[in-house]
Tab-separated table of C-alpha atoms in Angstrom:
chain	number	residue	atom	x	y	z
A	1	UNK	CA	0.000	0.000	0.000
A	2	UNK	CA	1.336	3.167	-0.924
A	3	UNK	CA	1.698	5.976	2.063
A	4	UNK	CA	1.537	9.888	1.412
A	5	UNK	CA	3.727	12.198	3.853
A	6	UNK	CA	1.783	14.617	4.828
A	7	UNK	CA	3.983	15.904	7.729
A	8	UNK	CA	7.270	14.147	9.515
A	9	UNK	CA	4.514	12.172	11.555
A	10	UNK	CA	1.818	11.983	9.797
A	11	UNK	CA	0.762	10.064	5.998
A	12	UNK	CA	-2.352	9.765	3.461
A	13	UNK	CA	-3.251	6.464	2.966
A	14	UNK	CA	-6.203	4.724	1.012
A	15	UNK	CA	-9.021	3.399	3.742
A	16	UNK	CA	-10.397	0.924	2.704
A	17	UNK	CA	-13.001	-1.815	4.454
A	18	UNK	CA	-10.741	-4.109	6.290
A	19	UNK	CA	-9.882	-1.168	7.999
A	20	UNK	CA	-13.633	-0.790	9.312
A	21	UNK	CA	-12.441	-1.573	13.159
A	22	UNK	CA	-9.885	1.119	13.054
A	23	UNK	CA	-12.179	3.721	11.636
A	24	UNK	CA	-14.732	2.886	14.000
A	25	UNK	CA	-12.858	3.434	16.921
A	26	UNK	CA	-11.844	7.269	15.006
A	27	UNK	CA	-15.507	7.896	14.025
A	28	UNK	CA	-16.228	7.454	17.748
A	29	UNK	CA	-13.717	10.242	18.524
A	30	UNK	CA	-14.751	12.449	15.551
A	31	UNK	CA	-18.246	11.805	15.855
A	32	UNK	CA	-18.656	14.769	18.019
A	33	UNK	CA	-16.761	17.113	16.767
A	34	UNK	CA	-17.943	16.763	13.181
A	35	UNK	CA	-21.907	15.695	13.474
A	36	UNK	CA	-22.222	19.337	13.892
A	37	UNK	CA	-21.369	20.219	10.418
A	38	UNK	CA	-22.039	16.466	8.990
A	39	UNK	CA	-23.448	13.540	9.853
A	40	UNK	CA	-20.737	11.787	8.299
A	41	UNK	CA	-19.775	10.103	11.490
A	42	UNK	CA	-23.023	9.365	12.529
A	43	UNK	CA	-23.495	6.898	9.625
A	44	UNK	CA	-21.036	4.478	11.247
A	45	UNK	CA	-21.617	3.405	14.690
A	46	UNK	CA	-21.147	-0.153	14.571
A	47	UNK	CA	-18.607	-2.189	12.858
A	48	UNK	CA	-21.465	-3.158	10.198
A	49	UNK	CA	-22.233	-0.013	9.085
A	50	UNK	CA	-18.656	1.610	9.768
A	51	UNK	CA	-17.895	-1.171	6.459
A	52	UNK	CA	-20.448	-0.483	4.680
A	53	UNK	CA	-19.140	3.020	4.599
A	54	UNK	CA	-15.871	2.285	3.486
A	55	UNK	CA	-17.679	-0.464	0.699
A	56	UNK	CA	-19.759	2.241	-0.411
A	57	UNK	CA	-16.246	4.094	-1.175
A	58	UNK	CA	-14.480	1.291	-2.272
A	59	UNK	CA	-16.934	0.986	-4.867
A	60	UNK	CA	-17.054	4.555	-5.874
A	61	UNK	CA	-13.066	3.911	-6.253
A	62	UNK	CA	-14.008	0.684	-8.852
A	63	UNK	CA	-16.362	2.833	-10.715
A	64	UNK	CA	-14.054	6.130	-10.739
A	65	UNK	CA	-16.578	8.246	-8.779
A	66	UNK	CA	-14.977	8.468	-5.708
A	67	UNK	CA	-12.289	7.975	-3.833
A	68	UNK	CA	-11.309	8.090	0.301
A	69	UNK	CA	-8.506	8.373	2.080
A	70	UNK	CA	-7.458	8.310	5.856
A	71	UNK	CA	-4.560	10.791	7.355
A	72	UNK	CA	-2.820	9.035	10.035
A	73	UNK	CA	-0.918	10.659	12.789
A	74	UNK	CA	1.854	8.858	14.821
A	75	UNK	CA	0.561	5.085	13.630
A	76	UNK	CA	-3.388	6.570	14.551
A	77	UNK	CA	-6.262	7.401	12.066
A	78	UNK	CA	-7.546	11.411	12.697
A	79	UNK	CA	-8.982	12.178	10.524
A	80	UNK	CA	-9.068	11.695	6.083
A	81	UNK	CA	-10.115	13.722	3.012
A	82	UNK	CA	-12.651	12.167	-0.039
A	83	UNK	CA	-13.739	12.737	-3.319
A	84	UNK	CA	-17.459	13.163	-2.875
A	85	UNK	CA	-18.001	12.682	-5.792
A	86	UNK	CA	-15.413	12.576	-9.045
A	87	UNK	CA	-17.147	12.775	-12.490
A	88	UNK	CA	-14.574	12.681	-15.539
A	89	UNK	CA	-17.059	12.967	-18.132
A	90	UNK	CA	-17.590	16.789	-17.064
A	91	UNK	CA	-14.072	17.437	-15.520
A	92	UNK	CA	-16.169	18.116	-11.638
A	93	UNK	CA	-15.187	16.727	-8.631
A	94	UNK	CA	-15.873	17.934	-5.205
A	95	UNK	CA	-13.817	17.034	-2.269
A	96	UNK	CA	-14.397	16.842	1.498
A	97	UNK	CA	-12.748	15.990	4.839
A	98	UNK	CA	-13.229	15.256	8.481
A	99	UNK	CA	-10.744	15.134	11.553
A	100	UNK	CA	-10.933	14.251	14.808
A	101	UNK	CA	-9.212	16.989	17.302
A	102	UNK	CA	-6.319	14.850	17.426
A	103	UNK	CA	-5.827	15.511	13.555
A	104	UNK	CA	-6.041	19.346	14.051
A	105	UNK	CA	-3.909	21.963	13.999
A	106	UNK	CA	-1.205	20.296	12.296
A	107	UNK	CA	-1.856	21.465	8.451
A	108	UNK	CA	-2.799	17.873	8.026
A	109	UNK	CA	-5.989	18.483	6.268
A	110	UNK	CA	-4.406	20.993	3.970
A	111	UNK	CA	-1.718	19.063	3.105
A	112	UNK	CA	-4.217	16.390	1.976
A	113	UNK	CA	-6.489	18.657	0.338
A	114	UNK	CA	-4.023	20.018	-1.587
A	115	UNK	CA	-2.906	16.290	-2.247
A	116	UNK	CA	-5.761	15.596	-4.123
A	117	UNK	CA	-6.085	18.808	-5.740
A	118	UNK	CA	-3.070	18.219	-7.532
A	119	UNK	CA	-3.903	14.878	-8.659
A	120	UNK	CA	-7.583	15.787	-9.730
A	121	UNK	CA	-5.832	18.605	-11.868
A	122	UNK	CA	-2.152	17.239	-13.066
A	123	UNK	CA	-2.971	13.661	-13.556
A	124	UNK	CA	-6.315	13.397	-13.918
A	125	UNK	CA	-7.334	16.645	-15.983
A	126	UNK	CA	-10.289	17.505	-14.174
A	127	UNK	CA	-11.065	21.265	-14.768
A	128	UNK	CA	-13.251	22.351	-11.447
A	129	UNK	CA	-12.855	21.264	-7.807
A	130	UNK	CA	-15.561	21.584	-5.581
A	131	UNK	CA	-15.544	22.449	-1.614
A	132	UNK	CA	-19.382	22.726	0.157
A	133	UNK	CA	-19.546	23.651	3.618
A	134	UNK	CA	-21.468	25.147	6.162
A	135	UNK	CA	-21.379	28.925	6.717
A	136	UNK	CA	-21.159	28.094	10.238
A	137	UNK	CA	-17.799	25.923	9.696
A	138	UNK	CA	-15.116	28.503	10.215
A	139	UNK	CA	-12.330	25.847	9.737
A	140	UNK	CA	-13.544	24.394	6.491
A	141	UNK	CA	-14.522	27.883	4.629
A	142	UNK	CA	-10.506	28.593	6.475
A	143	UNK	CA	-9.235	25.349	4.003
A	144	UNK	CA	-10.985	26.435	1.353
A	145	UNK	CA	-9.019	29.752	1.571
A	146	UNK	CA	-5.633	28.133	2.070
A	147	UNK	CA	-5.793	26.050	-1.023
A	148	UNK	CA	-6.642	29.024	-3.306
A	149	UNK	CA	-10.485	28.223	-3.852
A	150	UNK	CA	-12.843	31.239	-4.900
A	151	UNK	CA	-16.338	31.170	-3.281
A	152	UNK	CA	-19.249	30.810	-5.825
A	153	UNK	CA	-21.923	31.601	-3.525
A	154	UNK	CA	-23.931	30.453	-0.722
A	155	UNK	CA	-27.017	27.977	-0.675
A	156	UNK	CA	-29.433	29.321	2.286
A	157	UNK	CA	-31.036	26.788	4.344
A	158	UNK	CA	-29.350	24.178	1.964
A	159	UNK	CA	-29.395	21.180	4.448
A	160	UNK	CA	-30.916	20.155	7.643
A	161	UNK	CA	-28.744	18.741	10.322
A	162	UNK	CA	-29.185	17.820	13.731
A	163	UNK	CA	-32.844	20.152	14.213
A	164	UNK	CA	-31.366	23.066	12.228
A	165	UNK	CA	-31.038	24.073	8.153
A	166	UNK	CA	-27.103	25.314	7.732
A	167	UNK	CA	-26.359	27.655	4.734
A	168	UNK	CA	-24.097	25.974	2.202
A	169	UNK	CA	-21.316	27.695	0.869
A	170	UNK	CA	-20.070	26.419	-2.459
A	171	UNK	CA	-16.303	26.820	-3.225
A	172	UNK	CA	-14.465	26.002	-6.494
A	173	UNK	CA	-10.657	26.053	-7.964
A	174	UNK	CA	-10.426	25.718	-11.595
A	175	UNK	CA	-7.680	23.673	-13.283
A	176	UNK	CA	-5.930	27.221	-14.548
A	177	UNK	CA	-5.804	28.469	-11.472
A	178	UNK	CA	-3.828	26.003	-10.066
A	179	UNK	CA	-0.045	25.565	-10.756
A	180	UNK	CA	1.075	22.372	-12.009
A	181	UNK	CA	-2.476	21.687	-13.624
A	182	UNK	CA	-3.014	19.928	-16.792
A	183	UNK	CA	-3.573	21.674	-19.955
A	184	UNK	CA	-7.544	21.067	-20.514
């Protein structure tokens, strides 16, 4: 399996579904810090449905639609990055992340982020990259700045979460914008 460095500590590495006992025990930890934004974690809380998660990825991965990845920090999973969703026909893909607070604060998640970015632009040729968050999500919208995105506008009262309707913000990076990009 191939390993990322992300930081002297810390590497990107596929996740995958025989690793559904190790990211249960991190969704347990995240779970509370990110079911405010998403209820990502909230859609694994047993070992059953933690796999079925990563399946459902896995076979985004088979069908080139999607793709996760975990960040691991000192031997420990904290947190990953995804493609959401990864659509070559149009050049679109969107990408999103989680961490647990052990993952913060590091530049972890950027480093990942712009991981991906690169490869959805240099070696895959996609031509937009996608970022959604909530307007209430000060880190996210903070990543989104860091790698260079633009802000195309917000969605009000886009998605209901945990008894309330968050504003969406939708962020995007074009292939020219980034250096290193492919020539689409």
């Amino acid at each position: 399996m191939y390993a990322v460095p992300l930081a002297e500590d810390a590497a990107l590495r596929p996740l995958e579904p025989w690793q559904a006992e190790e990211f249960l025990a991190h969704m347990d930890r995240a779970r509370p810090h990110t079911d405010p934004w998403i209820p990502w974690a909230s859609r694994s809380t047993d070992l059953d449905s933690a796999r079925a998660t990563l399946q459902d990825y896995a076979d985004k991965q088979a069908a080139d639609t999607g793709r996760l990845y975990g960040i691991w920090r000192a031997g420990t999973l904290v947190g990953g990055v995804m493609f959401v969703h990864f659509d070559t026909r149009l050049g679109n893909c969107e990408i999103g992340v989680w961490t647990e607070p052990a993952g913060e604060g590091h530049g972890l998640i950027t480093a990942a982020v712009r991981h991906l970015i690169d490869y959805a632009f240099a070696e895959r040729g996609m031509h937009r990259v996608e970022w959604f968050s909530s307007t209430r999500n000060a880190r996210s919208r903070a990543v989104a700045q860091r790698v260079g995105m633009q802000l195309d506008g917000t969605l009000r009262e886009y998605f209901p979460n945990r008894g309330f309707r968050h504003d969406k913000e939708v962020w995007s990076l074009l292939a020219p914008e980034w250096p290193g990009a492919a020539a689409v």
